PDB file of C-alpha atoms in Angstrom:
ATOM      1  CA  GLY A   1      -4.025   1.831 -17.195  1.00 59.00           C
ATOM      2  CA  GLN A   2      -4.952  -0.171 -14.147  1.00 71.00           C
ATOM      3  CA  ASN A   3      -8.356  -0.659 -12.590  1.00 88.00           C
ATOM      4  CA  ILE A   4      -8.914  -2.590  -9.370  1.00 94.00           C
ATOM      5  CA  ASP A   5     -12.357  -3.140  -7.863  1.00 95.00           C
ATOM      6  CA  GLN A   6     -13.304  -4.550  -4.477  1.00 96.00           C
ATOM      7  CA  PRO A   7     -16.360  -4.079  -2.279  1.00 97.00           C
ATOM      8  CA  THR A   8     -16.253  -1.058  -0.016  1.00 95.00           C
ATOM      9  CA  GLU A   9     -17.579  -2.709   3.124  1.00 96.00           C
ATOM     10  CA  MET A  10     -18.462  -6.153   4.440  1.00 98.00           C
ATOM     11  CA  THR A  11     -19.808  -7.439   7.719  1.00 97.00           C
ATOM     12  CA  ALA A  12     -19.389 -10.931   9.135  1.00 97.00           C
ATOM     13  CA  THR A  13     -19.840 -12.777  12.392  1.00 97.00           C
ATOM     14  CA  GLU A  14     -17.113 -13.960  14.718  1.00 97.00           C
ATOM     15  CA  GLY A  15     -16.181 -17.561  13.959  1.00 97.00           C
ATOM     16  CA  ALA A  16     -17.588 -17.447  10.437  1.00 97.00           C
ATOM     17  CA  ILE A  17     -15.902 -17.438   7.018  1.00 98.00           C
ATOM     18  CA  VAL A  18     -15.794 -14.406   4.732  1.00 98.00           C
ATOM     19  CA  GLN A  19     -14.631 -14.031   1.151  1.00 98.00           C
ATOM     20  CA  ILE A  20     -13.434 -10.670  -0.143  1.00 98.00           C
ATOM     21  CA  ASN A  21     -13.360 -10.403  -3.921  1.00 98.00           C
ATOM     22  CA  CYS A  22     -11.103  -8.323  -6.120  1.00 98.00           C
ATOM     23  CA  THR A  23     -11.269  -7.852  -9.869  1.00 97.00           C
ATOM     24  CA  TYR A  24      -8.602  -6.106 -11.860  1.00 95.00           C
ATOM     25  CA  GLN A  25      -7.704  -4.918 -15.313  1.00 92.00           C
ATOM     26  CA  THR A  26      -4.068  -4.230 -15.908  1.00 83.00           C
ATOM     27  CA  SER A  27      -1.332  -4.436 -18.474  1.00 81.00           C
ATOM     28  CA  GLY A  28       1.810  -6.365 -17.697  1.00 81.00           C
ATOM     29  CA  PHE A  29       0.342  -8.294 -14.752  1.00 86.00           C
ATOM     30  CA  ASN A  30       3.104  -9.470 -12.470  1.00 84.00           C
ATOM     31  CA  GLY A  31       1.358 -10.694  -9.353  1.00 89.00           C
ATOM     32  CA  LEU A  32      -1.363  -9.845  -6.867  1.00 93.00           C
ATOM     33  CA  PHE A  33      -0.971  -8.982  -3.205  1.00 93.00           C
ATOM     34  CA  TRP A  34      -3.356  -8.759  -0.277  1.00 95.00           C
ATOM     35  CA  TYR A  35      -2.609  -6.449   2.627  1.00 95.00           C
ATOM     36  CA  GLN A  36      -4.382  -5.892   5.927  1.00 96.00           C
ATOM     37  CA  GLN A  37      -4.648  -2.369   7.306  1.00 95.00           C
ATOM     38  CA  HIS A  38      -6.042  -1.402  10.687  1.00 95.00           C
ATOM     39  CA  ALA A  39      -7.327   2.154  10.894  1.00 89.00           C
ATOM     40  CA  GLY A  40      -4.496   4.680  10.966  1.00 87.00           C
ATOM     41  CA  GLU A  41      -1.822   2.009  10.799  1.00 91.00           C
ATOM     42  CA  ALA A  42       0.540   0.707   8.142  1.00 92.00           C
ATOM     43  CA  PRO A  43      -0.610  -1.992   5.733  1.00 93.00           C
ATOM     44  CA  THR A  44       0.825  -5.396   6.536  1.00 92.00           C
ATOM     45  CA  PHE A  45       1.476  -8.133   3.985  1.00 91.00           C
ATOM     46  CA  LEU A  46      -0.917 -11.081   3.932  1.00 93.00           C
ATOM     47  CA  SER A  47      -0.392 -12.966   0.684  1.00 92.00           C
ATOM     48  CA  TYR A  48       1.048 -12.987  -2.811  1.00 91.00           C
ATOM     49  CA  ASN A  49      -0.244 -14.863  -5.867  1.00 93.00           C
ATOM     50  CA  VAL A  50       1.448 -14.908  -9.239  1.00 90.00           C
ATOM     51  CA  LEU A  51       0.154 -18.248 -10.567  1.00 92.00           C
ATOM     52  CA  ASP A  52      -3.449 -19.407 -10.786  1.00 96.00           C
ATOM     53  CA  GLY A  53      -4.775 -21.280  -7.809  1.00 96.00           C
ATOM     54  CA  LEU A  54      -5.137 -21.142  -4.083  1.00 96.00           C
ATOM     55  CA  GLU A  55      -2.454 -20.174  -1.588  1.00 92.00           C
ATOM     56  CA  GLU A  56      -3.232 -21.136   1.995  1.00 93.00           C
ATOM     57  CA  LYS A  57      -1.602 -19.587   5.023  1.00 89.00           C
ATOM     58  CA  GLY A  58      -3.221 -20.444   8.302  1.00 93.00           C
ATOM     59  CA  ARG A  59      -6.669 -18.880   8.619  1.00 96.00           C
ATOM     60  CA  PHE A  60      -6.115 -16.844   5.460  1.00 96.00           C
ATOM     61  CA  SER A  61      -6.177 -18.109   1.873  1.00 97.00           C
ATOM     62  CA  SER A  62      -5.904 -16.234  -1.392  1.00 97.00           C
ATOM     63  CA  PHE A  63      -7.009 -17.330  -4.847  1.00 98.00           C
ATOM     64  CA  LEU A  64      -6.048 -16.024  -8.268  1.00 97.00           C
ATOM     65  CA  SER A  65      -7.449 -16.499 -11.756  1.00 97.00           C
ATOM     66  CA  ARG A  66      -5.351 -14.550 -14.227  1.00 95.00           C
ATOM     67  CA  SER A  67      -7.615 -15.294 -17.191  1.00 94.00           C
ATOM     68  CA  LYS A  68     -10.577 -13.802 -15.329  1.00 95.00           C
ATOM     69  CA  GLY A  69      -8.667 -10.965 -13.696  1.00 95.00           C
ATOM     70  CA  TYR A  70     -10.049 -12.140 -10.382  1.00 96.00           C
ATOM     71  CA  SER A  71      -8.791 -12.835  -6.901  1.00 98.00           C
ATOM     72  CA  TYR A  72     -10.326 -13.433  -3.519  1.00 98.00           C
ATOM     73  CA  LEU A  73      -9.125 -13.444   0.057  1.00 98.00           C
ATOM     74  CA  LEU A  74     -10.751 -16.023   2.306  1.00 98.00           C
ATOM     75  CA  LEU A  75     -10.709 -15.524   6.044  1.00 98.00           C
ATOM     76  CA  LYS A  76     -11.743 -18.453   8.223  1.00 97.00           C
ATOM     77  CA  GLU A  77     -12.640 -18.656  11.903  1.00 97.00           C
ATOM     78  CA  LEU A  78     -13.080 -14.911  12.048  1.00 98.00           C
ATOM     79  CA  GLN A  79     -11.864 -13.111  15.139  1.00 97.00           C
ATOM     80  CA  MET A  80     -12.748  -9.633  16.339  1.00 97.00           C
ATOM     81  CA  LYS A  81      -9.188  -8.529  15.621  1.00 97.00           C
ATOM     82  CA  ASP A  82      -9.765  -9.279  11.940  1.00 98.00           C
ATOM     83  CA  SER A  83     -11.868  -6.109  11.742  1.00 98.00           C
ATOM     84  CA  ALA A  84      -9.741  -4.031   9.373  1.00 97.00           C
ATOM     85  CA  SER A  85      -9.447  -2.916   5.780  1.00 96.00           C
ATOM     86  CA  TYR A  86      -8.193  -5.469   3.268  1.00 97.00           C
ATOM     87  CA  LEU A  87      -6.328  -4.068   0.307  1.00 96.00           C
ATOM     88  CA  CYS A  88      -5.948  -5.821  -3.022  1.00 96.00           C
ATOM     89  CA  ALA A  89      -2.884  -4.669  -4.966  1.00 93.00           C
ATOM     90  CA  VAL A  90      -1.598  -5.549  -8.408  1.00 91.00           C
ATOM     91  CA  SER A  91       2.014  -5.543  -9.468  1.00 86.00           C
ATOM     92  CA  HIS A  92       2.666  -4.723 -13.094  1.00 77.00           C
ATOM     93  CA  ASN A  93       5.962  -4.946 -14.870  1.00 72.00           C
ATOM     94  CA  ASN A  94       6.076  -1.506 -16.330  1.00 66.00           C
ATOM     95  CA  ALA A  95       7.686   1.561 -14.877  1.00 56.00           C
ATOM     96  CA  GLY A  96       9.244   0.114 -11.804  1.00 59.00           C
ATOM     97  CA  ASN A  97       6.929  -2.754 -10.948  1.00 64.00           C
ATOM     98  CA  MET A  98       5.166  -0.704  -8.364  1.00 76.00           C
ATOM     99  CA  LEU A  99       1.960  -1.862  -6.691  1.00 85.00           C
ATOM    100  CA  THR A 100      -1.367  -0.322  -7.603  1.00 88.00           C
ATOM    101  CA  PHE A 101      -3.871  -0.642  -4.783  1.00 92.00           C
ATOM    102  CA  GLY A 102      -7.619  -1.011  -4.841  1.00 93.00           C
ATOM    103  CA  GLY A 103      -9.725   1.169  -2.570  1.00 93.00           C
ATOM    104  CA  GLY A 104      -9.818  -1.495   0.123  1.00 94.00           C
ATOM    105  CA  THR A 105     -12.637  -3.453   1.735  1.00 96.00           C
ATOM    106  CA  ARG A 106     -13.551  -2.481   5.279  1.00 96.00           C
ATOM    107  CA  LEU A 107     -14.466  -5.657   7.155  1.00 98.00           C
ATOM    108  CA  MET A 108     -16.425  -5.442  10.352  1.00 97.00           C
ATOM    109  CA  VAL A 109     -16.536  -8.568  12.502  1.00 98.00           C
ATOM    110  CA  LYS A 110     -19.466  -8.696  14.919  1.00 97.00           C
ATOM    111  CA  PRO A 111     -19.830 -10.919  17.995  1.00 95.00           C
TER     112      PRO A 111
ATOM    113  CA  ASP B   1       8.595  -2.589  14.152  1.00 77.00           C
ATOM    114  CA  SER B   2       8.672  -3.153  10.387  1.00 77.00           C
ATOM    115  CA  GLY B   3      12.186  -1.790   9.971  1.00 90.00           C
ATOM    116  CA  VAL B   4      10.975   1.126   7.842  1.00 95.00           C
ATOM    117  CA  THR B   5      11.205   4.351   9.832  1.00 96.00           C
ATOM    118  CA  GLN B   6       9.177   7.432   9.038  1.00 97.00           C
ATOM    119  CA  THR B   7       9.448  10.775  10.759  1.00 97.00           C
ATOM    120  CA  PRO B   8       7.650  12.725  11.969  1.00 97.00           C
ATOM    121  CA  LYS B   9       4.621  10.640  12.947  1.00 96.00           C
ATOM    122  CA  HIS B  10       2.356  13.669  13.057  1.00 97.00           C
ATOM    123  CA  LEU B  11       2.629  17.076  11.436  1.00 97.00           C
ATOM    124  CA  ILE B  12       0.264  20.021  11.630  1.00 97.00           C
ATOM    125  CA  THR B  13       0.946  22.989   9.418  1.00 97.00           C
ATOM    126  CA  ALA B  14      -0.800  25.899   7.740  1.00 97.00           C
ATOM    127  CA  THR B  15      -1.854  26.302   4.134  1.00 97.00           C
ATOM    128  CA  GLY B  16       0.883  27.625   1.892  1.00 97.00           C
ATOM    129  CA  GLN B  17       3.657  26.125   3.970  1.00 97.00           C
ATOM    130  CA  ARG B  18       6.290  23.553   3.010  1.00 98.00           C
ATOM    131  CA  VAL B  19       7.108  20.346   4.868  1.00 98.00           C
ATOM    132  CA  THR B  20       9.577  17.509   4.504  1.00 98.00           C
ATOM    133  CA  LEU B  21       8.748  13.910   5.352  1.00 98.00           C
ATOM    134  CA  ARG B  22      11.568  11.500   5.949  1.00 98.00           C
ATOM    135  CA  CYS B  23      11.869   7.761   5.399  1.00 98.00           C
ATOM    136  CA  SER B  24      14.626   5.303   6.253  1.00 97.00           C
ATOM    137  CA  PRO B  25      14.130   2.010   4.434  1.00 96.00           C
ATOM    138  CA  ARG B  26      14.576  -1.416   5.964  1.00 93.00           C
ATOM    139  CA  SER B  27      18.221  -2.454   6.120  1.00 92.00           C
ATOM    140  CA  GLY B  28      19.277  -3.891   2.766  1.00 89.00           C
ATOM    141  CA  ASP B  29      16.321  -2.502   0.815  1.00 91.00           C
ATOM    142  CA  LEU B  30      17.312  -0.347  -2.130  1.00 90.00           C
ATOM    143  CA  SER B  31      13.880   0.692  -3.340  1.00 90.00           C
ATOM    144  CA  VAL B  32      11.657   3.272  -1.685  1.00 94.00           C
ATOM    145  CA  TYR B  33       8.045   4.018  -2.581  1.00 94.00           C
ATOM    146  CA  TRP B  34       5.862   6.890  -1.405  1.00 96.00           C
ATOM    147  CA  TYR B  35       2.089   6.605  -1.133  1.00 95.00           C
ATOM    148  CA  GLN B  36      -0.641   9.030  -0.101  1.00 96.00           C
ATOM    149  CA  GLN B  37      -3.779   7.871   1.668  1.00 94.00           C
ATOM    150  CA  SER B  38      -6.528  10.418   2.174  1.00 91.00           C
ATOM    151  CA  LEU B  39      -9.372   9.799   4.597  1.00 80.00           C
ATOM    152  CA  ASP B  40     -11.288   6.663   3.614  1.00 68.00           C
ATOM    153  CA  GLN B  41      -9.355   6.483   0.366  1.00 75.00           C
ATOM    154  CA  GLY B  42      -7.062   3.859  -1.060  1.00 83.00           C
ATOM    155  CA  LEU B  43      -3.330   4.137  -1.284  1.00 91.00           C
ATOM    156  CA  GLN B  44      -2.295   6.386  -4.153  1.00 92.00           C
ATOM    157  CA  PHE B  45       1.188   5.823  -5.553  1.00 91.00           C
ATOM    158  CA  LEU B  46       3.309   8.957  -5.703  1.00 94.00           C
ATOM    159  CA  ILE B  47       6.864   8.045  -6.635  1.00 94.00           C
ATOM    160  CA  GLN B  48       9.512   5.326  -6.473  1.00 92.00           C
ATOM    161  CA  TYR B  49      13.271   5.532  -6.078  1.00 93.00           C
ATOM    162  CA  TYR B  50      15.749   2.732  -6.554  1.00 91.00           C
ATOM    163  CA  ASN B  51      19.316   3.103  -5.346  1.00 92.00           C
ATOM    164  CA  GLY B  52      19.176   6.863  -5.630  1.00 94.00           C
ATOM    165  CA  GLU B  53      17.483   7.069  -9.015  1.00 93.00           C
ATOM    166  CA  GLU B  54      13.862   7.897  -9.740  1.00 93.00           C
ATOM    167  CA  ARG B  55      12.267   4.740 -11.142  1.00 89.00           C
ATOM    168  CA  ALA B  56       8.566   5.434 -11.470  1.00 88.00           C
ATOM    169  CA  LYS B  57       6.190   8.297 -11.016  1.00 89.00           C
ATOM    170  CA  GLY B  58       2.506   8.167 -10.212  1.00 89.00           C
ATOM    171  CA  ASN B  59      -0.024  10.954  -9.777  1.00 84.00           C
ATOM    172  CA  ILE B  60       2.381  13.190  -7.910  1.00 93.00           C
ATOM    173  CA  LEU B  61       1.572  16.880  -7.947  1.00 94.00           C
ATOM    174  CA  GLU B  62       4.134  19.342  -9.234  1.00 96.00           C
ATOM    175  CA  ARG B  63       4.132  20.921  -5.767  1.00 97.00           C
ATOM    176  CA  PHE B  64       5.538  17.640  -4.437  1.00 97.00           C
ATOM    177  CA  SER B  65       9.058  16.353  -4.965  1.00 96.00           C
ATOM    178  CA  ALA B  66      11.212  13.603  -3.557  1.00 97.00           C
ATOM    179  CA  GLN B  67      14.741  12.324  -3.548  1.00 97.00           C
ATOM    180  CA  GLN B  68      16.733   9.374  -2.296  1.00 97.00           C
ATOM    181  CA  PHE B  69      20.130  10.039  -0.767  1.00 97.00           C
ATOM    182  CA  PRO B  70      23.338   7.961  -0.959  1.00 96.00           C
ATOM    183  CA  ASP B  71      22.558   6.401   2.416  1.00 95.00           C
ATOM    184  CA  LEU B  72      19.233   5.326   0.832  1.00 95.00           C
ATOM    185  CA  HIS B  73      16.978   7.369   3.061  1.00 97.00           C
ATOM    186  CA  SER B  74      14.363   9.320   1.186  1.00 98.00           C
ATOM    187  CA  GLU B  75      12.598  12.620   1.684  1.00 98.00           C
ATOM    188  CA  LEU B  76       9.252  13.760   0.317  1.00 98.00           C
ATOM    189  CA  ASN B  77       8.884  17.511   0.040  1.00 98.00           C
ATOM    190  CA  LEU B  78       5.402  19.017  -0.055  1.00 98.00           C
ATOM    191  CA  SER B  79       5.127  22.728  -0.812  1.00 97.00           C
ATOM    192  CA  SER B  80       2.382  25.351  -1.139  1.00 97.00           C
ATOM    193  CA  LEU B  81       0.267  23.090   0.997  1.00 97.00           C
ATOM    194  CA  GLU B  82      -3.500  23.018   0.559  1.00 97.00           C
ATOM    195  CA  LEU B  83      -6.218  21.663   2.835  1.00 96.00           C
ATOM    196  CA  GLY B  84      -6.663  18.746   0.455  1.00 94.00           C
ATOM    197  CA  ASP B  85      -3.103  17.607   1.073  1.00 96.00           C
ATOM    198  CA  SER B  86      -4.114  16.444   4.536  1.00 96.00           C
ATOM    199  CA  ALA B  87      -3.537  12.693   4.482  1.00 96.00           C
ATOM    200  CA  LEU B  88      -1.459   9.810   5.713  1.00 96.00           C
ATOM    201  CA  TYR B  89       1.785   9.543   3.798  1.00 97.00           C
ATOM    202  CA  PHE B  90       3.344   6.113   3.759  1.00 96.00           C
ATOM    203  CA  CYS B  91       6.802   5.101   2.751  1.00 96.00           C
ATOM    204  CA  ALA B  92       7.509   1.512   1.800  1.00 94.00           C
ATOM    205  CA  SER B  93      10.684  -0.275   0.871  1.00 93.00           C
ATOM    206  CA  SER B  94      11.642  -3.434  -0.976  1.00 88.00           C
ATOM    207  CA  VAL B  95      14.809  -5.307  -1.720  1.00 80.00           C
ATOM    208  CA  LEU B  96      14.854  -4.891  -5.453  1.00 70.00           C
ATOM    209  CA  SER B  97      13.344  -2.513  -7.958  1.00 61.00           C
ATOM    210  CA  THR B  98      10.543  -5.000  -8.394  1.00 58.00           C
ATOM    211  CA  SER B  99       7.599  -5.265  -6.061  1.00 55.00           C
ATOM    212  CA  ASN B 100       7.300  -9.015  -6.463  1.00 59.00           C
ATOM    213  CA  TYR B 101       8.743  -9.617  -3.050  1.00 64.00           C
ATOM    214  CA  GLY B 102       6.248  -7.240  -1.546  1.00 75.00           C
ATOM    215  CA  TYR B 103       6.679  -4.014   0.245  1.00 84.00           C
ATOM    216  CA  THR B 104       7.344  -3.301   3.875  1.00 90.00           C
ATOM    217  CA  PHE B 105       5.506  -0.197   4.979  1.00 94.00           C
ATOM    218  CA  GLY B 106       6.500   2.348   7.543  1.00 96.00           C
ATOM    219  CA  SER B 107       3.995   3.528  10.117  1.00 95.00           C
ATOM    220  CA  GLY B 108       3.258   6.676   8.149  1.00 96.00           C
ATOM    221  CA  THR B 109       3.249  10.415   8.701  1.00 97.00           C
ATOM    222  CA  ARG B 110      -0.136  11.973   9.360  1.00 96.00           C
ATOM    223  CA  LEU B 111      -0.172  15.448   7.812  1.00 97.00           C
ATOM    224  CA  THR B 112      -2.866  17.891   8.793  1.00 97.00           C
ATOM    225  CA  VAL B 113      -3.062  21.171   6.893  1.00 97.00           C
ATOM    226  CA  VAL B 114      -5.117  23.862   8.639  1.00 97.00           C
TER     227      VAL B 114
END
């Protein structure tokens, strides 16, 4: 089976840096995704990691360690609009390669 | 606009009823996925179709069924509705049967069962 853990809630200050962690246990690992979801809206794609290391994309970076079953999403220069849920999702190459999502981390950015 | 179209956006219905949710995938995408998101819950995978064929099944209740039509749109049928079925239902699509290229999500259908 698959098990994905991430903190339920986090709070950070505008302009600061925040790191959202995700640990997973899965068979047939085939990549890890991060999505952003504002309340009541569709998730939107942020990043994809399949190899170990850091992927940087503007203010957002994502890191993966396959041996540790660990990933994090790093958000720099936080803005109020970054207040949202951040979903960690694992792709596994069995039964259709669908994504299994963690419960999401609700990030609140304060002035 | 993500290119994935879901209708209706909102649906209010009574317990015991049956509803159909519709999804048109992004142009060129052959794979459709359905997810359920209850209040303050994560996205729960229901079912996947690829080019008209069922590819994977998650924790989908027997009261729920889905299909993908030749024009690649998909419908999710929910029957004998219960209060606990109230949730956001998302459809997502991808180019291939693999999720490695990521999904594109529709804006969802909010179902309220009263």
